[in-house]
Coordinates of C-alpha atoms and ligand atoms in Angstrom, one line a residue:
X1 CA 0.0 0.0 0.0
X2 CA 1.5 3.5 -1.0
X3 CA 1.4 6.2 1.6
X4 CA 1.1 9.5 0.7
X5 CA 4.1 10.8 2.2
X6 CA 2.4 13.8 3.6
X7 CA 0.6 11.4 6.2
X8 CA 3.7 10.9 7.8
X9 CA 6.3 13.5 7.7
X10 CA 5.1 16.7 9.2
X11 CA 6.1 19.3 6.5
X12 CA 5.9 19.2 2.8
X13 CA 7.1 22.6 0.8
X14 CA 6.5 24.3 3.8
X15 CA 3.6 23.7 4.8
X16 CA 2.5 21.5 7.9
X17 CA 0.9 18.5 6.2
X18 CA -2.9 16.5 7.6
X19 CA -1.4 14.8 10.4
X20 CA 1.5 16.9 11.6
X21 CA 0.6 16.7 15.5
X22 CA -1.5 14.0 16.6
X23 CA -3.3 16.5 18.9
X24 CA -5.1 17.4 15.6
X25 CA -6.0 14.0 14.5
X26 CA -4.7 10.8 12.6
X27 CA -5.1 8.4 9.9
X28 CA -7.6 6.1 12.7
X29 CA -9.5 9.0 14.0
X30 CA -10.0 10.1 10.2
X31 CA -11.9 6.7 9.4
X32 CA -13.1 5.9 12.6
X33 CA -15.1 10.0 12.3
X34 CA -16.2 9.1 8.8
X35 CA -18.1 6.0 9.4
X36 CA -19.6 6.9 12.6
X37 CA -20.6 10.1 10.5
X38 CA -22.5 7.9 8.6
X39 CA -23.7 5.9 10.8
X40 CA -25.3 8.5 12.7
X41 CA -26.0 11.0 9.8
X42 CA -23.9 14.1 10.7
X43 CA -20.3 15.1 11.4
X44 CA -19.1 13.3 14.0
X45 CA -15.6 13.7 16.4
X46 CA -13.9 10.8 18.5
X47 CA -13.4 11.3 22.3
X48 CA -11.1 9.5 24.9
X49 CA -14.3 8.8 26.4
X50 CA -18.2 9.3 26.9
X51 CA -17.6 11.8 29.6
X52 CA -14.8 13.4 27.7
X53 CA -17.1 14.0 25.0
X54 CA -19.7 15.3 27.7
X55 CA -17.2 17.7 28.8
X56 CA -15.7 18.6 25.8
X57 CA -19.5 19.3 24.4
X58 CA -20.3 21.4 27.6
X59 CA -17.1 23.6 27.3
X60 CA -16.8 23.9 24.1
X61 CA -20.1 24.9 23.0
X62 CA -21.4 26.8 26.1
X63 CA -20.2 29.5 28.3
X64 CA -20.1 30.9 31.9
X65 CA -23.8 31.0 32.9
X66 CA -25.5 29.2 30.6
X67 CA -28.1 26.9 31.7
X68 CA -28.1 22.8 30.9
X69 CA -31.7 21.3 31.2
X70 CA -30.6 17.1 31.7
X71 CA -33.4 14.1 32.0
X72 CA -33.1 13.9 35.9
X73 CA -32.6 10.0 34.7
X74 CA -29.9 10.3 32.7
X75 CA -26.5 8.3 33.1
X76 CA -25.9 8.9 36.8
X77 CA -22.0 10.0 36.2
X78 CA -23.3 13.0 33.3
X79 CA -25.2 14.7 36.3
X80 CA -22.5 14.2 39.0
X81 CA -20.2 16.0 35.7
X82 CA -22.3 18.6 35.2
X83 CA -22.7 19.3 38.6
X84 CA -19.0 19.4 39.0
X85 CA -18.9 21.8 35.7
X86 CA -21.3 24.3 38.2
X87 CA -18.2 25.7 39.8
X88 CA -16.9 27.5 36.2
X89 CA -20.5 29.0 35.9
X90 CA -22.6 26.6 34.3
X91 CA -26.1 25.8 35.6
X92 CA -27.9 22.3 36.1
X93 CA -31.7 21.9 35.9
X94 CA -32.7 18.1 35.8
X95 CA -36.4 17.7 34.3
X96 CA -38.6 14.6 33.7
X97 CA -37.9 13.7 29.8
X98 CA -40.9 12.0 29.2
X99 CA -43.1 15.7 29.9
X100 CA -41.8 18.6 27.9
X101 CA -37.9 20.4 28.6
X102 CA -37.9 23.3 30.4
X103 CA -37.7 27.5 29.1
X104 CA -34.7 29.3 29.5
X105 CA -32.6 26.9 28.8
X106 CA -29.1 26.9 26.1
X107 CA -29.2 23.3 25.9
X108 CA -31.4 20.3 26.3
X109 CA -30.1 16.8 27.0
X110 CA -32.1 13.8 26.6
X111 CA -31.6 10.1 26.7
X112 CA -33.3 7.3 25.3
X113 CA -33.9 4.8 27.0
X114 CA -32.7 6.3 29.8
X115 CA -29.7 4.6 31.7
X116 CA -31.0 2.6 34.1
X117 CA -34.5 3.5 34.5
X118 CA -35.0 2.8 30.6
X119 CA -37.4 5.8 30.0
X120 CA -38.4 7.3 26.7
X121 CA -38.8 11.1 25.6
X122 CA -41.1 12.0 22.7
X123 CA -38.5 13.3 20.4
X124 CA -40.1 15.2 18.2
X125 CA -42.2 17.1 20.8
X126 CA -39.4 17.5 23.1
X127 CA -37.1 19.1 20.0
X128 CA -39.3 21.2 18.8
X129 CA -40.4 22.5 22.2
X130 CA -36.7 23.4 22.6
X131 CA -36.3 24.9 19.5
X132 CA -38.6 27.0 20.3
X133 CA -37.2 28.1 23.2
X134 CA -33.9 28.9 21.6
X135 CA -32.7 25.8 23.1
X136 CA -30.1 23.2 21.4
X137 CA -30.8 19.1 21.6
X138 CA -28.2 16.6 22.7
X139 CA -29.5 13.3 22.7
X140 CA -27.2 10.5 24.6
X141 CA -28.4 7.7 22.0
X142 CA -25.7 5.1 23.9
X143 CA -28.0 2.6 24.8
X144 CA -29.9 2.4 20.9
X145 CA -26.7 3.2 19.1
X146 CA -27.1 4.6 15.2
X147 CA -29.0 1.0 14.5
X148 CA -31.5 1.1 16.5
X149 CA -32.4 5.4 16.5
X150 CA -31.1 8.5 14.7
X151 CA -31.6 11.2 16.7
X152 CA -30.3 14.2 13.9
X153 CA -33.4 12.6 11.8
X154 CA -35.7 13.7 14.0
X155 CA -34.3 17.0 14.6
X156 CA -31.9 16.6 17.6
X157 CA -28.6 19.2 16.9
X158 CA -26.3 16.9 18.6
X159 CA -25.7 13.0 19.4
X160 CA -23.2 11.6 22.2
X161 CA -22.5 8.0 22.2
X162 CA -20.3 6.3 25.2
X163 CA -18.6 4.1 22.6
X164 CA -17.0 2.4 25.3
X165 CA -20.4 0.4 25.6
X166 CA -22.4 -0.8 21.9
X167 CA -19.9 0.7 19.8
X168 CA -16.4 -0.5 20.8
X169 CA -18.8 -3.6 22.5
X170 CA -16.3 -5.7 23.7
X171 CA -15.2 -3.9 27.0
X172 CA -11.6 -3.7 26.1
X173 CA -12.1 0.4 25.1
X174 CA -12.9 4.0 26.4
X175 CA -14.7 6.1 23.7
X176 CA -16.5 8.8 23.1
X177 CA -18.4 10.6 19.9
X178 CA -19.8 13.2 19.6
X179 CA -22.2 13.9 16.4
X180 CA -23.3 17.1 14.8
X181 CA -26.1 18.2 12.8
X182 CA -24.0 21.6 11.7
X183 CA -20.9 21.2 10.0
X184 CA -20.2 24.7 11.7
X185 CA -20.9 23.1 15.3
X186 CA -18.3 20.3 14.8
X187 CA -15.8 22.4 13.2
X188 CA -15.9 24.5 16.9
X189 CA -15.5 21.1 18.8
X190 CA -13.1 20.3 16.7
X191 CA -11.2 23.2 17.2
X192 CA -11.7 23.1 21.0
X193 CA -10.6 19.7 21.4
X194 CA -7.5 20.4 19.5
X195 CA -6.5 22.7 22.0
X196 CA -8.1 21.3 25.1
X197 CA -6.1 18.2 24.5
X198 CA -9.7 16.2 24.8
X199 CA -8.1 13.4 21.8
X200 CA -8.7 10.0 21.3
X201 CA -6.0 7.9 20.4
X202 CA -5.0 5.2 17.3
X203 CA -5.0 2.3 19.5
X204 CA -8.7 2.5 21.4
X205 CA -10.1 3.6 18.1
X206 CA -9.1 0.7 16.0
X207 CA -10.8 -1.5 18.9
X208 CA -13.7 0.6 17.5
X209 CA -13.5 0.3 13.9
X210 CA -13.2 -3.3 14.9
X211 CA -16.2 -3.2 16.5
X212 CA -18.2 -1.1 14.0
X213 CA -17.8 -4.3 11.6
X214 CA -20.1 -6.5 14.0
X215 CA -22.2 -3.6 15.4
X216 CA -25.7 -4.1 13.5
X217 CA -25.9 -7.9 13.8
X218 CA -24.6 -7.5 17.9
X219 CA -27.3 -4.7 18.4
X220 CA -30.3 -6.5 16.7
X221 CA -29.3 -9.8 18.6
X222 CA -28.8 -8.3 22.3
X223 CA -31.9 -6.2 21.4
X224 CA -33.7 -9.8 20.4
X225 CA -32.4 -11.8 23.8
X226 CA -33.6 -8.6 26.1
X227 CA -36.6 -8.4 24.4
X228 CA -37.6 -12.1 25.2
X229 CA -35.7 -12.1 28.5
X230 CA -37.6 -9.2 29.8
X231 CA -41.1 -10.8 28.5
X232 CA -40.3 -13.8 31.1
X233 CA -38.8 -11.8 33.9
X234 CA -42.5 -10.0 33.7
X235 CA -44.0 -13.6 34.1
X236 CA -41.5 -14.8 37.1
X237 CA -43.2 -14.5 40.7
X238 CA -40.1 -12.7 42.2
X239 CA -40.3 -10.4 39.9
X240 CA -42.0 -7.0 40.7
X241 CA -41.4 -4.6 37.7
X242 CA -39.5 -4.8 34.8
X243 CA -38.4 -1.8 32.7
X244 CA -37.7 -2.1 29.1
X245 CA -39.3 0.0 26.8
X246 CA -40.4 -2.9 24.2
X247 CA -42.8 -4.3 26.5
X248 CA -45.4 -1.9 25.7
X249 CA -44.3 2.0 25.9
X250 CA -46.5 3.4 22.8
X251 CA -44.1 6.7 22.8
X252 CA -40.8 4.2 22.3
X253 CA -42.7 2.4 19.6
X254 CA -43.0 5.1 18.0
X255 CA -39.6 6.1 17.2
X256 CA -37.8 2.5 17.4
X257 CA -38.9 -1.0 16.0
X258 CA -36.3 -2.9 18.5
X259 CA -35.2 -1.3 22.2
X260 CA -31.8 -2.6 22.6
X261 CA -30.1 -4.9 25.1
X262 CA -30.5 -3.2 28.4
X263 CA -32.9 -3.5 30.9
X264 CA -33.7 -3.9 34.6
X265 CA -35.8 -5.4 36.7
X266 CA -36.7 -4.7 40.5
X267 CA -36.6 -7.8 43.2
X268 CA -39.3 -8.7 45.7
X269 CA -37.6 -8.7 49.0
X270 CA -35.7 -4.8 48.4
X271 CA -32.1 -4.3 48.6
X272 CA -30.6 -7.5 50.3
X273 CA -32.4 -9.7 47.4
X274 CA -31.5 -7.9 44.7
X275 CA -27.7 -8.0 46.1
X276 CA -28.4 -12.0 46.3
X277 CA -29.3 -11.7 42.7
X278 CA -26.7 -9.9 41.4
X279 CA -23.8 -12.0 43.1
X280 CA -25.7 -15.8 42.5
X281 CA -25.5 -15.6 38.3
X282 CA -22.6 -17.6 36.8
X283 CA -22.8 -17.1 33.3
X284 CA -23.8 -13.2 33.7
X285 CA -21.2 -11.2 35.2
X286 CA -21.3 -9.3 38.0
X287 CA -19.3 -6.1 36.8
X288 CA -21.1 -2.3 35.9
X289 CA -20.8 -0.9 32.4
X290 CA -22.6 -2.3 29.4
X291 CA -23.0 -2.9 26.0
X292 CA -20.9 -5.7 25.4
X293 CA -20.7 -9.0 23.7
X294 CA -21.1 -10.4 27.4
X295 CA -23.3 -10.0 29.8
X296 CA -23.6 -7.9 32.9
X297 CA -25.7 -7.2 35.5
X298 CA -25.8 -5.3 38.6
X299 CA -27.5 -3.5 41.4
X300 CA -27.1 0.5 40.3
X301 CA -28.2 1.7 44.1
X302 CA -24.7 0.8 45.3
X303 CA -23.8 4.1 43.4
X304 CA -26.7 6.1 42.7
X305 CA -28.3 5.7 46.4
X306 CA -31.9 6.4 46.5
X307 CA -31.9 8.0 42.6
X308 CA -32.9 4.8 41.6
X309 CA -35.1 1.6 44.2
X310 CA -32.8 -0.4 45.7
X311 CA -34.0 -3.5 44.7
X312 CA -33.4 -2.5 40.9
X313 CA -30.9 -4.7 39.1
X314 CA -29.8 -3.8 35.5
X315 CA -29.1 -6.4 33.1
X316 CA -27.0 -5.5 30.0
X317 CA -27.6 -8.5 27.5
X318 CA -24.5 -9.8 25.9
X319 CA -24.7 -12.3 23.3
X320 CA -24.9 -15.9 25.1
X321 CA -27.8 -18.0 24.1
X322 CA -30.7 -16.5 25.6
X323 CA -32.0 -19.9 27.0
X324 CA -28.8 -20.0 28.8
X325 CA -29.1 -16.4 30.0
X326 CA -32.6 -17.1 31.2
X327 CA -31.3 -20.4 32.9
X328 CA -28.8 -18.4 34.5
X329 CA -31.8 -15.5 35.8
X330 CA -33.8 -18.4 36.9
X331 CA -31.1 -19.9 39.1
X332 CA -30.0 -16.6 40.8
X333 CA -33.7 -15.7 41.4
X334 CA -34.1 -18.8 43.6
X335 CA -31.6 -16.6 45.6
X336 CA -33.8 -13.5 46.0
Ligands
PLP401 N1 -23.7 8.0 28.7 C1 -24.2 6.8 29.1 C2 -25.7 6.5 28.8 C3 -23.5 5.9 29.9 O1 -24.0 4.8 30.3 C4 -22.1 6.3 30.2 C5 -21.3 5.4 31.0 O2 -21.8 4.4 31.6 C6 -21.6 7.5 29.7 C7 -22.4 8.3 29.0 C8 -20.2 7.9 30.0 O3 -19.3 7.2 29.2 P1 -17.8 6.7 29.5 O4 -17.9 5.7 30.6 O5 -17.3 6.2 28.2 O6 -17.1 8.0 30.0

């Protein structure tokens, strides 16, 4: 393969050539931004991680003052971020996404579904209420990922992906992206993460473009699996609620035809037999984080405290048989 030699010495003529500081980008971060950018519809920039992006996002496109309006549940660790970013001047209202966003807002930040408690906004009601108010639309589309939901198609401005979780999908990665509707808008986070340093590098981001190759038929089959997994967790008599949007939200259904592999459930007997839950599966793994090709569950009170019931365990389906994952569920639920 010939190399243009501009891709590897820094200056030709003169003048500094494409990848003359790797602050500024490389040959990976190149492909990896042009598929995602596809994927996702938009112009879209690589982070070290999800909340790299977040901050780069923040900082980059907001100032001193300016007010974020977040889905009170959101990712737990984007609030406890933004609420850190409070200190340089920014302000932090959390609202229930699945009612209209707030006035007087710069920016708008939704989620679906929701990380852990799996809720759904109306998009298109919730954008163009924004809009309206002068507001920009982030949507976190982690959990869905560009197969399942495109949020710039129904008028979001912005997407952020943790591709640590579906994207990467094998856990061995931090990533972050962050997609814009406006070539203008990326061209400013671009610049700002040149400067700020915020970079992703070659070797985490060929992890991803190996795991963009798989991404479509992983996402349709975890998405399958929690789909029947959460129809039989309904049925099981230790079994008070389960949350996942395809078992019947009519404002989900109306944006996606699959919901991904996360969901949770919440345990009869509270805390203590959720905990028993959690630590009695053998073929699911005990571990946080999700969106990979194994499976992982976990109690999420342990570190959002009483954000979320304590006898709520989140299951991130990997892609194990799901006869064996239910065999698994079955067995630690005798534990509950
Ligand atoms: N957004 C969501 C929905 C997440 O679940 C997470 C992490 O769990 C993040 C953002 C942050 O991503 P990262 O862990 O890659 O920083």
């Amino acid at each position: 393969m010939s190399v243009d030699r501009r891709t590897i010495w820094p200056y030709v003529d003169g003048d500094p050539a494409e990848y003359y500081y790797g602050r500024y980008g490389n040959p990976v971060s190149t492909e990896a931004e042009r598929r995602l950018g596809e994927l996702d519809g938009g112009h879209a920039l690589v982070f070290p991680s999800g909340s790299g992006a977040t901050v780069a996002l923040v900082l980059g496109l907001l100032g001193s003052g300016d007010t974020v309006a977040l889905a009170h549940d959101a990712y737990f660790g984007t609030s406890v971020l933004l609420r850190a970013l409070e200190r340089w001047g920014l302000r932090l209202v959390e609202f229930d996404q699945t009612g209209p966003p707030p006035p007087d807002v710069q920016l708008v930040w939704l989620e679906p579904c929701s990380n852990p408690l799996l809720s759904f906004p109306d998009l298109t009601a919730s954008i163009e209420t924004a809009h309206a108010q002068g507001a920009q639309v982030v949507v976190d589309s982690t959990v869905l990922t560009p197969v399942l939901l495109r949020p710039l198609d129904h008028g979001a401005d912005l997407v952020l992906h943790s591709a640590t979780k579906y994207l990467v999908g094998h856990d061995d990665a931090l990533l972050g992206v962050v997609t814009a509707a406006d070539p203008a808008t990326a061209e400013r986070l671009r610049g700002f993460r040149s400067v700020s340093g915020i970079v992703a590098a070659p070797d985490p981001l060929s992890l991803l473009l190996r795991g963009l190759e798989t991404l479509t038929l992983r996402v349709e089959r975890q998405a399958a699996s929690a789909l029947e997994l959460a129809r039989r967790l309904r049925e099981h008599p230790r079994v008070e609620r389960v949350r996942y949007p395809g078992l019947g939200d009519p404002v989900a259904a109306r944006y996606v035809e699959a919901f991904g592999g996360l969901l949770s459930f919440e345990v009869e007997g509270g805390p203590d037999a959720a905990r028993r839950v959690e630590t009695s599966t053998r073929l699911i793994t005990n571990a946080t984080s999700l969106g990979s090709v194994n499976s992982l569950i976990e109690t999420r009170a342990r570190w959002e405290g009483e954000r979320v019931p304590g006898s709520l365990v989140r299951l991130s389906v990997g892609l194990e048989s799901p006869e064996e994952l239910w065999r698994d569920l079955l067995g630690a639920l005798e534990h509950a």
